[in-house]
Amino acid sequence: MRSNIIFTLKQSTTAIALVTAMALPSIASAQDDSRVIEEIVVTSTKRQTTLQDTPVAVSVIGQDVIEKANIHDIKDLGLMVPSLRVNQLQNSVNTNFIIRGFGNGANNAGIEPSVGVFIDGVYRSRSAARMGDLPKLERVEVLRGPQSTLFGKNASAGVVSVVTAKPSFEKEGYIDLGYGNHNSFQGKAYYTGGISDTVAVSLGGGFHQRDGYVETLAGIDPLNDRNRWNMRGQILFTPNDNTTVRVIGDYSTLDETCCAVTHFQTEGAAGAIYALGGQTSDANNPFARQAFQNKNSENTVDDYGFSLHIDHDFGNVALTSITATRKTDSFQNTDVDFSSALLLDHTQDIIDIKTFTQELRLESTGDNKIDWMVGGFYFNEDVSQDSELAYGDQLRPYMDILIGDATVLAGFEGLFGHAPGTFFAGDVSMQEAFTQDNESYSLYGTVDVHLTDRLTITGGLNYTKDKKTVTGSTINNDEFSNIDLTNDLTLFGVPLPTVMFGAAFLENTGLEATPANIAFIEGVAPGTSAAITAGVAAGIAALEPLQFQPQFLAFPNAVENGLSDDDKVTWNIRASFEVNDDLHLYTSVSTGFKSTSWNLSRDSRPFFDDAAALSAAGLLPGNYKVDSGRNFTTRFAGPENSTVYEIGLKARFDRGNLNVAIFDQTIEGFQSNTFLGTGFGLANAGEQSTKGIEFDATFRPVDSLTLTVAGIYLDPLYDSFVGGVDGITDLTGTKPSGIPSYAMSVSATYDHEFESGTTGFIRGDWQYESRVQTNEGISFVVGAEQPFRTISTVNISGGIQLENGLQFQVWARNLFDDTYITTTFPGVAQQGVISGYLNTPRMFGANIRKSF
């Protein structure tokens, strides 16, 4: 924690006082309890309370807003809640959640997210959940800061909790069809009703199909299309007034071509691609939404699960049990050189994830001086990942162009006894296999002590124990990458640089490199030997970057056991004070924890600290160098530990409400996962912190008009990150990428009721994020313009509903076609190339719905 935390809290207290002073006149006039703004019920603290009475930082997006704004995906929420950012990366369901600048978990199946996602209380360990798969939503709650004492699971940065509607005993439902640009066609239906006095059911499902909006200029299908189907059913059983049993089953599938990549810099290796006749997207016009690939991308996902929810009221104590099992099977196949050249044939990933969770919770009920809750959470997950990276037919000539001399690789082939043309040619690939078995449990509880009618002290504890067993192995027939280009490997007992010196000496002098000949040449032309030696060293150094698929060291082995076993006690303490019925103040300190994450990528390599022991055990592949850090990165990143200091207010008045939170949040050991060009580097930052202030307000000047505004200011910093994302660069004192200093969401909704009973609405919202760099771990050409991101997006919608339940709606998202980069990364095996992903362009359409 930074040393000026006390000063920050003093500033925060002053700010809260000023905001309170501004709000008090309106609050004071609201004592007649007439409320125009409808109260929002939330379950953020595992108790049903209103949003304004809940002393935690939480934002809520209700069903009405979700339907009127035509939100299809959880990632669409990332702009509606300024504290939350959601990035989609290289496939349809690879989504990264970030709250208050903290978050990870995408791009690597070994990393559990720092932001936990729960749907109806069931933990989703990976981000395959999509809004379109949930036919009857009630609300989405976004909780900021550590939540382990309430949710029992790793949630060091926050929680996204999605709540769907329970089946109703009254018959109701809808059928909804929509059509939009890019030939978008979607439909969904929902029905619920009672089949007896004690049993109600619901069934819903839908589909969404759309053409791709990124043109491919190599004759293949457009990219970034939609092809999704889903269904979800529930059974609600109420055998008596005290017991409720709810069974939920869901299945969703997708088969899409995702995701398009554009180039922001085409230097260095890009020239070799062009020399081969290949093409890439134009770095001078990166927002043209044009891409080059040799083959269609494949993204398929089957995601399904079942859960059993039991609630029983014993009188003064209520029991909740949630049992769930889930399975996610995904397949991805992509041309990852993102060009029309045949450098890499494909890279594919087959990932299967099975989870079982059990939560058991007891809590007090009724009006008590002391309220309490205790619970336990069990989690078991099996991850299986099989990946392959296959070389293309033009990789060998591509390498020859990069070297600048087609005879160099041929010479190495001769030196090491390989047939001409062997390196980088033929059926060359790297096949990887990883498994991860994760078992953890948590015991947690909270106590609310109501010291007075208006002052409550809350304390919470969580104990988590998490154990992972991980394996990794590869089959790698890249002969060149497996050659040691330094003294560690010898040719017929002679060190390779000596062999190369002899060949160069003979070529330049016509003499064998004997001591007598070397002495003779030095007498005639002093410095010749030194020049040849320097040339050999430079040649070796130039060739090492081409060894982008070095041999993998399988684990567990005699030195690396492939195990992590973590445990931690986390806690929170909070004081909340009701100044009056309409103004609540609170202050809290919370800690959070996330266990060790393993690097399940081809760049998972031993720690350099293990090099000597691995060498002594004879385990190191030939091209691993004990005397340097190359080939040594990280197998895993150790646990994250977070601490948050926060103060806030929640105020309501007769025509609106206001919520403010000021916080100072620190994560020690933040697990940074960054793409380095061939795989992912996973490392712990020493400390990352963020100070900030966030607010949201709702105001209804007249009954028919609702105005909302929400915003956040963030001041993020790497307090300590000595190795950086690449293990070399010191990022200490720098600002993490992708975190805007300012973000804001503003909306206006006008509702109108006609005399005929018909109702209508018009809605508009504006989402803004200030300018921010998109990746701190890549290098740009000197003087080049870096692809910073600034967001300014407008969405509109409008509709009418007739008395007979027929509804018509028109909508447009990203109305003015704001274009920006979501994230950037280094080109795959292309030094000097920088690529990235673009946002979704303008989408518009119309829907018709019949409710009954």
PDB file of N, CA, C and O in Angstrom, residues 104-113 125-126 154 351 353 381 383-385 434-438 466 468 470 564 594-601 635-637 671 673 680 682:
ATOM      1  N   ASN A 104      -7.922 -10.391 -14.842  1.00  0.00           N
ATOM      2  CA  ASN A 104      -7.194 -11.262 -15.750  1.00  0.00           C
ATOM      3  C   ASN A 104      -7.977 -12.555 -15.867  1.00  0.00           C
ATOM      4  O   ASN A 104      -9.050 -12.691 -15.281  1.00  0.00           O
ATOM      5  N   GLY A 105      -7.460 -13.494 -16.627  1.00  0.00           N
ATOM      6  CA  GLY A 105      -8.128 -14.781 -16.739  1.00  0.00           C
ATOM      7  C   GLY A 105      -8.413 -15.197 -18.161  1.00  0.00           C
ATOM      8  O   GLY A 105      -8.826 -16.324 -18.403  1.00  0.00           O
ATOM      9  N   ALA A 106      -8.215 -14.299 -19.138  1.00  0.00           N
ATOM     10  CA  ALA A 106      -8.439 -14.670 -20.528  1.00  0.00           C
ATOM     11  C   ALA A 106      -7.150 -15.191 -21.146  1.00  0.00           C
ATOM     12  O   ALA A 106      -6.062 -15.023 -20.609  1.00  0.00           O
ATOM     13  N   ASN A 107      -7.284 -15.843 -22.303  1.00  0.00           N
ATOM     14  CA  ASN A 107      -6.154 -16.269 -23.123  1.00  0.00           C
ATOM     15  C   ASN A 107      -5.340 -17.409 -22.532  1.00  0.00           C
ATOM     16  O   ASN A 107      -4.342 -17.800 -23.128  1.00  0.00           O
ATOM     17  N   ASN A 108      -5.718 -17.918 -21.398  1.00  0.00           N
ATOM     18  CA  ASN A 108      -4.897 -18.948 -20.772  1.00  0.00           C
ATOM     19  C   ASN A 108      -5.798 -19.782 -19.870  1.00  0.00           C
ATOM     20  O   ASN A 108      -6.308 -19.287 -18.864  1.00  0.00           O
ATOM     21  N   ALA A 109      -6.011 -21.044 -20.258  1.00  0.00           N
ATOM     22  CA  ALA A 109      -6.950 -21.897 -19.521  1.00  0.00           C
ATOM     23  C   ALA A 109      -6.485 -22.186 -18.108  1.00  0.00           C
ATOM     24  O   ALA A 109      -7.270 -22.655 -17.282  1.00  0.00           O
ATOM     25  N   GLY A 110      -5.228 -21.902 -17.801  1.00  0.00           N
ATOM     26  CA  GLY A 110      -4.734 -22.167 -16.465  1.00  0.00           C
ATOM     27  C   GLY A 110      -5.019 -21.060 -15.467  1.00  0.00           C
ATOM     28  O   GLY A 110      -4.740 -21.225 -14.278  1.00  0.00           O
ATOM     29  N   ILE A 111      -5.570 -19.944 -15.942  1.00  0.00           N
ATOM     30  CA  ILE A 111      -5.769 -18.797 -15.062  1.00  0.00           C
ATOM     31  C   ILE A 111      -7.238 -18.632 -14.717  1.00  0.00           C
ATOM     32  O   ILE A 111      -8.088 -18.489 -15.594  1.00  0.00           O
ATOM     33  N   GLU A 112      -7.515 -18.689 -13.441  1.00  0.00           N
ATOM     34  CA  GLU A 112      -8.851 -18.361 -12.966  1.00  0.00           C
ATOM     35  C   GLU A 112      -9.004 -16.851 -12.923  1.00  0.00           C
ATOM     36  O   GLU A 112      -8.069 -16.141 -12.571  1.00  0.00           O
ATOM     37  N   PRO A 113     -10.174 -16.322 -13.276  1.00  0.00           N
ATOM     38  CA  PRO A 113     -10.329 -14.871 -13.324  1.00  0.00           C
ATOM     39  C   PRO A 113     -10.232 -14.228 -11.944  1.00  0.00           C
ATOM     40  O   PRO A 113     -10.603 -14.818 -10.931  1.00  0.00           O
ATOM     41  N   SER A 125     -16.305 -20.692 -13.801  1.00  0.00           N
ATOM     42  CA  SER A 125     -14.855 -20.551 -13.674  1.00  0.00           C
ATOM     43  C   SER A 125     -14.209 -19.970 -14.922  1.00  0.00           C
ATOM     44  O   SER A 125     -13.088 -19.485 -14.876  1.00  0.00           O
ATOM     45  N   ARG A 126     -14.893 -20.025 -16.064  1.00  0.00           N
ATOM     46  CA  ARG A 126     -14.377 -19.426 -17.281  1.00  0.00           C
ATOM     47  C   ARG A 126     -15.494 -18.604 -17.921  1.00  0.00           C
ATOM     48  O   ARG A 126     -16.664 -18.762 -17.582  1.00  0.00           O
ATOM     49  N   ASN A 154     -12.494 -17.414  -5.060  1.00  0.00           N
ATOM     50  CA  ASN A 154     -11.509 -16.435  -5.497  1.00  0.00           C
ATOM     51  C   ASN A 154     -12.205 -15.295  -6.222  1.00  0.00           C
ATOM     52  O   ASN A 154     -12.785 -15.483  -7.283  1.00  0.00           O
ATOM     53  N   ILE A 351     -10.035 -27.447 -25.763  1.00  0.00           N
ATOM     54  CA  ILE A 351     -10.042 -27.254 -24.314  1.00  0.00           C
ATOM     55  C   ILE A 351     -11.347 -27.803 -23.746  1.00  0.00           C
ATOM     56  O   ILE A 351     -12.436 -27.411 -24.187  1.00  0.00           O
ATOM     57  N   ILE A 353     -13.346 -28.353 -20.091  1.00  0.00           N
ATOM     58  CA  ILE A 353     -13.356 -27.940 -18.690  1.00  0.00           C
ATOM     59  C   ILE A 353     -14.596 -28.518 -18.014  1.00  0.00           C
ATOM     60  O   ILE A 353     -15.722 -28.318 -18.488  1.00  0.00           O
ATOM     61  N   GLU A 381     -12.408 -28.778 -10.325  1.00  0.00           N
ATOM     62  CA  GLU A 381     -12.348 -28.490 -11.751  1.00  0.00           C
ATOM     63  C   GLU A 381     -11.259 -29.319 -12.409  1.00  0.00           C
ATOM     64  O   GLU A 381     -10.152 -29.453 -11.884  1.00  0.00           O
ATOM     65  N   VAL A 383      -9.254 -29.465 -16.087  1.00  0.00           N
ATOM     66  CA  VAL A 383      -8.983 -28.781 -17.359  1.00  0.00           C
ATOM     67  C   VAL A 383      -8.093 -29.681 -18.198  1.00  0.00           C
ATOM     68  O   VAL A 383      -7.067 -30.178 -17.723  1.00  0.00           O
ATOM     69  N   SER A 384      -8.486 -29.883 -19.451  1.00  0.00           N
ATOM     70  CA  SER A 384      -7.677 -30.633 -20.400  1.00  0.00           C
ATOM     71  C   SER A 384      -7.506 -29.777 -21.649  1.00  0.00           C
ATOM     72  O   SER A 384      -8.486 -29.292 -22.210  1.00  0.00           O
ATOM     73  N   GLN A 385      -6.261 -29.579 -22.060  1.00  0.00           N
ATOM     74  CA  GLN A 385      -5.984 -28.742 -23.219  1.00  0.00           C
ATOM     75  C   GLN A 385      -4.991 -29.439 -24.141  1.00  0.00           C
ATOM     76  O   GLN A 385      -3.900 -29.816 -23.735  1.00  0.00           O
ATOM     77  N   PHE A 434      -1.749 -30.292 -21.922  1.00  0.00           N
ATOM     78  CA  PHE A 434      -1.754 -29.825 -20.540  1.00  0.00           C
ATOM     79  C   PHE A 434      -2.976 -30.387 -19.824  1.00  0.00           C
ATOM     80  O   PHE A 434      -4.045 -30.555 -20.421  1.00  0.00           O
ATOM     81  N   THR A 435      -2.816 -30.642 -18.558  1.00  0.00           N
ATOM     82  CA  THR A 435      -3.959 -30.950 -17.691  1.00  0.00           C
ATOM     83  C   THR A 435      -3.817 -30.157 -16.406  1.00  0.00           C
ATOM     84  O   THR A 435      -2.698 -29.853 -15.969  1.00  0.00           O
ATOM     85  N   GLN A 436      -4.936 -29.824 -15.815  1.00  0.00           N
ATOM     86  CA  GLN A 436      -4.929 -29.140 -14.524  1.00  0.00           C
ATOM     87  C   GLN A 436      -6.121 -29.627 -13.717  1.00  0.00           C
ATOM     88  O   GLN A 436      -7.269 -29.508 -14.158  1.00  0.00           O
ATOM     89  N   ASP A 437      -5.837 -30.194 -12.568  1.00  0.00           N
ATOM     90  CA  ASP A 437      -6.876 -30.617 -11.623  1.00  0.00           C
ATOM     91  C   ASP A 437      -6.838 -29.661 -10.440  1.00  0.00           C
ATOM     92  O   ASP A 437      -5.805 -29.508  -9.788  1.00  0.00           O
ATOM     93  N   ASN A 438      -7.955 -29.039 -10.167  1.00  0.00           N
ATOM     94  CA  ASN A 438      -8.034 -28.019  -9.128  1.00  0.00           C
ATOM     95  C   ASN A 438      -9.112 -28.402  -8.124  1.00  0.00           C
ATOM     96  O   ASN A 438     -10.260 -28.656  -8.493  1.00  0.00           O
ATOM     97  N   ASP A 466      -6.565 -24.079  -1.563  1.00  0.00           N
ATOM     98  CA  ASP A 466      -6.658 -24.354  -2.994  1.00  0.00           C
ATOM     99  C   ASP A 466      -5.451 -25.186  -3.415  1.00  0.00           C
ATOM    100  O   ASP A 466      -4.305 -24.808  -3.166  1.00  0.00           O
ATOM    101  N   LYS A 468      -3.713 -27.389  -6.730  1.00  0.00           N
ATOM    102  CA  LYS A 468      -3.713 -27.670  -8.166  1.00  0.00           C
ATOM    103  C   LYS A 468      -2.624 -28.697  -8.477  1.00  0.00           C
ATOM    104  O   LYS A 468      -1.508 -28.626  -7.955  1.00  0.00           O
ATOM    105  N   VAL A 470      -0.833 -30.117 -11.941  1.00  0.00           N
ATOM    106  CA  VAL A 470      -0.717 -29.696 -13.333  1.00  0.00           C
ATOM    107  C   VAL A 470       0.333 -30.535 -14.053  1.00  0.00           C
ATOM    108  O   VAL A 470       1.376 -30.875 -13.475  1.00  0.00           O
ATOM    109  N   SER A 564       0.706 -26.951  -6.734  1.00  0.00           N
ATOM    110  CA  SER A 564       0.621 -25.738  -5.923  1.00  0.00           C
ATOM    111  C   SER A 564      -0.432 -25.974  -4.856  1.00  0.00           C
ATOM    112  O   SER A 564      -1.470 -26.586  -5.112  1.00  0.00           O
ATOM    113  N   LYS A 594      -6.462 -14.668  -4.475  1.00  0.00           N
ATOM    114  CA  LYS A 594      -6.628 -15.595  -5.585  1.00  0.00           C
ATOM    115  C   LYS A 594      -5.417 -16.504  -5.619  1.00  0.00           C
ATOM    116  O   LYS A 594      -4.278 -16.051  -5.508  1.00  0.00           O
ATOM    117  N   SER A 595      -5.648 -17.796  -5.765  1.00  0.00           N
ATOM    118  CA  SER A 595      -4.578 -18.777  -5.636  1.00  0.00           C
ATOM    119  C   SER A 595      -3.651 -18.765  -6.848  1.00  0.00           C
ATOM    120  O   SER A 595      -3.870 -18.057  -7.831  1.00  0.00           O
ATOM    121  N   THR A 596      -2.620 -19.584  -6.787  1.00  0.00           N
ATOM    122  CA  THR A 596      -1.636 -19.714  -7.855  1.00  0.00           C
ATOM    123  C   THR A 596      -2.310 -20.047  -9.181  1.00  0.00           C
ATOM    124  O   THR A 596      -3.221 -20.876  -9.240  1.00  0.00           O
ATOM    125  N   SER A 597      -1.857 -19.385 -10.243  1.00  0.00           N
ATOM    126  CA  SER A 597      -2.315 -19.696 -11.593  1.00  0.00           C
ATOM    127  C   SER A 597      -1.153 -20.265 -12.395  1.00  0.00           C
ATOM    128  O   SER A 597      -0.026 -19.774 -12.322  1.00  0.00           O
ATOM    129  N   TRP A 598      -1.456 -21.291 -13.189  1.00  0.00           N
ATOM    130  CA  TRP A 598      -0.423 -21.975 -13.977  1.00  0.00           C
ATOM    131  C   TRP A 598      -0.483 -21.538 -15.426  1.00  0.00           C
ATOM    132  O   TRP A 598      -1.555 -21.259 -15.971  1.00  0.00           O
ATOM    133  N   ASN A 599       0.677 -21.489 -16.045  1.00  0.00           N
ATOM    134  CA  ASN A 599       0.805 -21.053 -17.434  1.00  0.00           C
ATOM    135  C   ASN A 599       0.636 -22.262 -18.357  1.00  0.00           C
ATOM    136  O   ASN A 599       1.568 -23.041 -18.561  1.00  0.00           O
ATOM    137  N   LEU A 600      -0.561 -22.436 -18.913  1.00  0.00           N
ATOM    138  CA  LEU A 600      -0.818 -23.542 -19.826  1.00  0.00           C
ATOM    139  C   LEU A 600      -0.677 -23.038 -21.262  1.00  0.00           C
ATOM    140  O   LEU A 600      -1.632 -22.984 -22.038  1.00  0.00           O
ATOM    141  N   SER A 601       0.540 -22.644 -21.606  1.00  0.00           N
ATOM    142  CA  SER A 601       0.826 -22.197 -22.966  1.00  0.00           C
ATOM    143  C   SER A 601       2.212 -22.673 -23.346  1.00  0.00           C
ATOM    144  O   SER A 601       2.990 -23.133 -22.502  1.00  0.00           O
ATOM    145  N   ARG A 635       6.622 -21.036 -14.874  1.00  0.00           N
ATOM    146  CA  ARG A 635       5.618 -22.095 -14.950  1.00  0.00           C
ATOM    147  C   ARG A 635       4.279 -21.599 -14.416  1.00  0.00           C
ATOM    148  O   ARG A 635       3.229 -22.011 -14.879  1.00  0.00           O
ATOM    149  N   PHE A 636       4.364 -20.744 -13.419  1.00  0.00           N
ATOM    150  CA  PHE A 636       3.138 -20.302 -12.751  1.00  0.00           C
ATOM    151  C   PHE A 636       3.373 -18.928 -12.154  1.00  0.00           C
ATOM    152  O   PHE A 636       4.509 -18.441 -12.069  1.00  0.00           O
ATOM    153  N   ALA A 637       2.291 -18.304 -11.779  1.00  0.00           N
ATOM    154  CA  ALA A 637       2.354 -17.053 -11.019  1.00  0.00           C
ATOM    155  C   ALA A 637       1.744 -17.322  -9.653  1.00  0.00           C
ATOM    156  O   ALA A 637       0.663 -17.927  -9.546  1.00  0.00           O
ATOM    157  N   GLN A 671      -1.322 -11.159 -11.142  1.00  0.00           N
ATOM    158  CA  GLN A 671      -0.929 -12.156 -12.134  1.00  0.00           C
ATOM    159  C   GLN A 671      -1.089 -11.572 -13.538  1.00  0.00           C
ATOM    160  O   GLN A 671      -2.179 -11.529 -14.097  1.00  0.00           O
ATOM    161  N   ASN A 673      -0.678 -11.646 -17.432  1.00  0.00           N
ATOM    162  CA  ASN A 673      -0.606 -12.641 -18.501  1.00  0.00           C
ATOM    163  C   ASN A 673      -0.579 -11.904 -19.832  1.00  0.00           C
ATOM    164  O   ASN A 673      -1.559 -11.279 -20.227  1.00  0.00           O
ATOM    165  N   PHE A 680       2.334 -17.134 -24.071  1.00  0.00           N
ATOM    166  CA  PHE A 680       1.984 -16.155 -23.058  1.00  0.00           C
ATOM    167  C   PHE A 680       2.973 -16.176 -21.903  1.00  0.00           C
ATOM    168  O   PHE A 680       3.359 -17.237 -21.404  1.00  0.00           O
ATOM    169  N   LEU A 682       3.451 -15.365 -18.141  1.00  0.00           N
ATOM    170  CA  LEU A 682       2.670 -15.223 -16.914  1.00  0.00           C
ATOM    171  C   LEU A 682       3.628 -14.898 -15.782  1.00  0.00           C
ATOM    172  O   LEU A 682       4.565 -15.654 -15.517  1.00  0.00           O
TER     173      LEU A 682
END
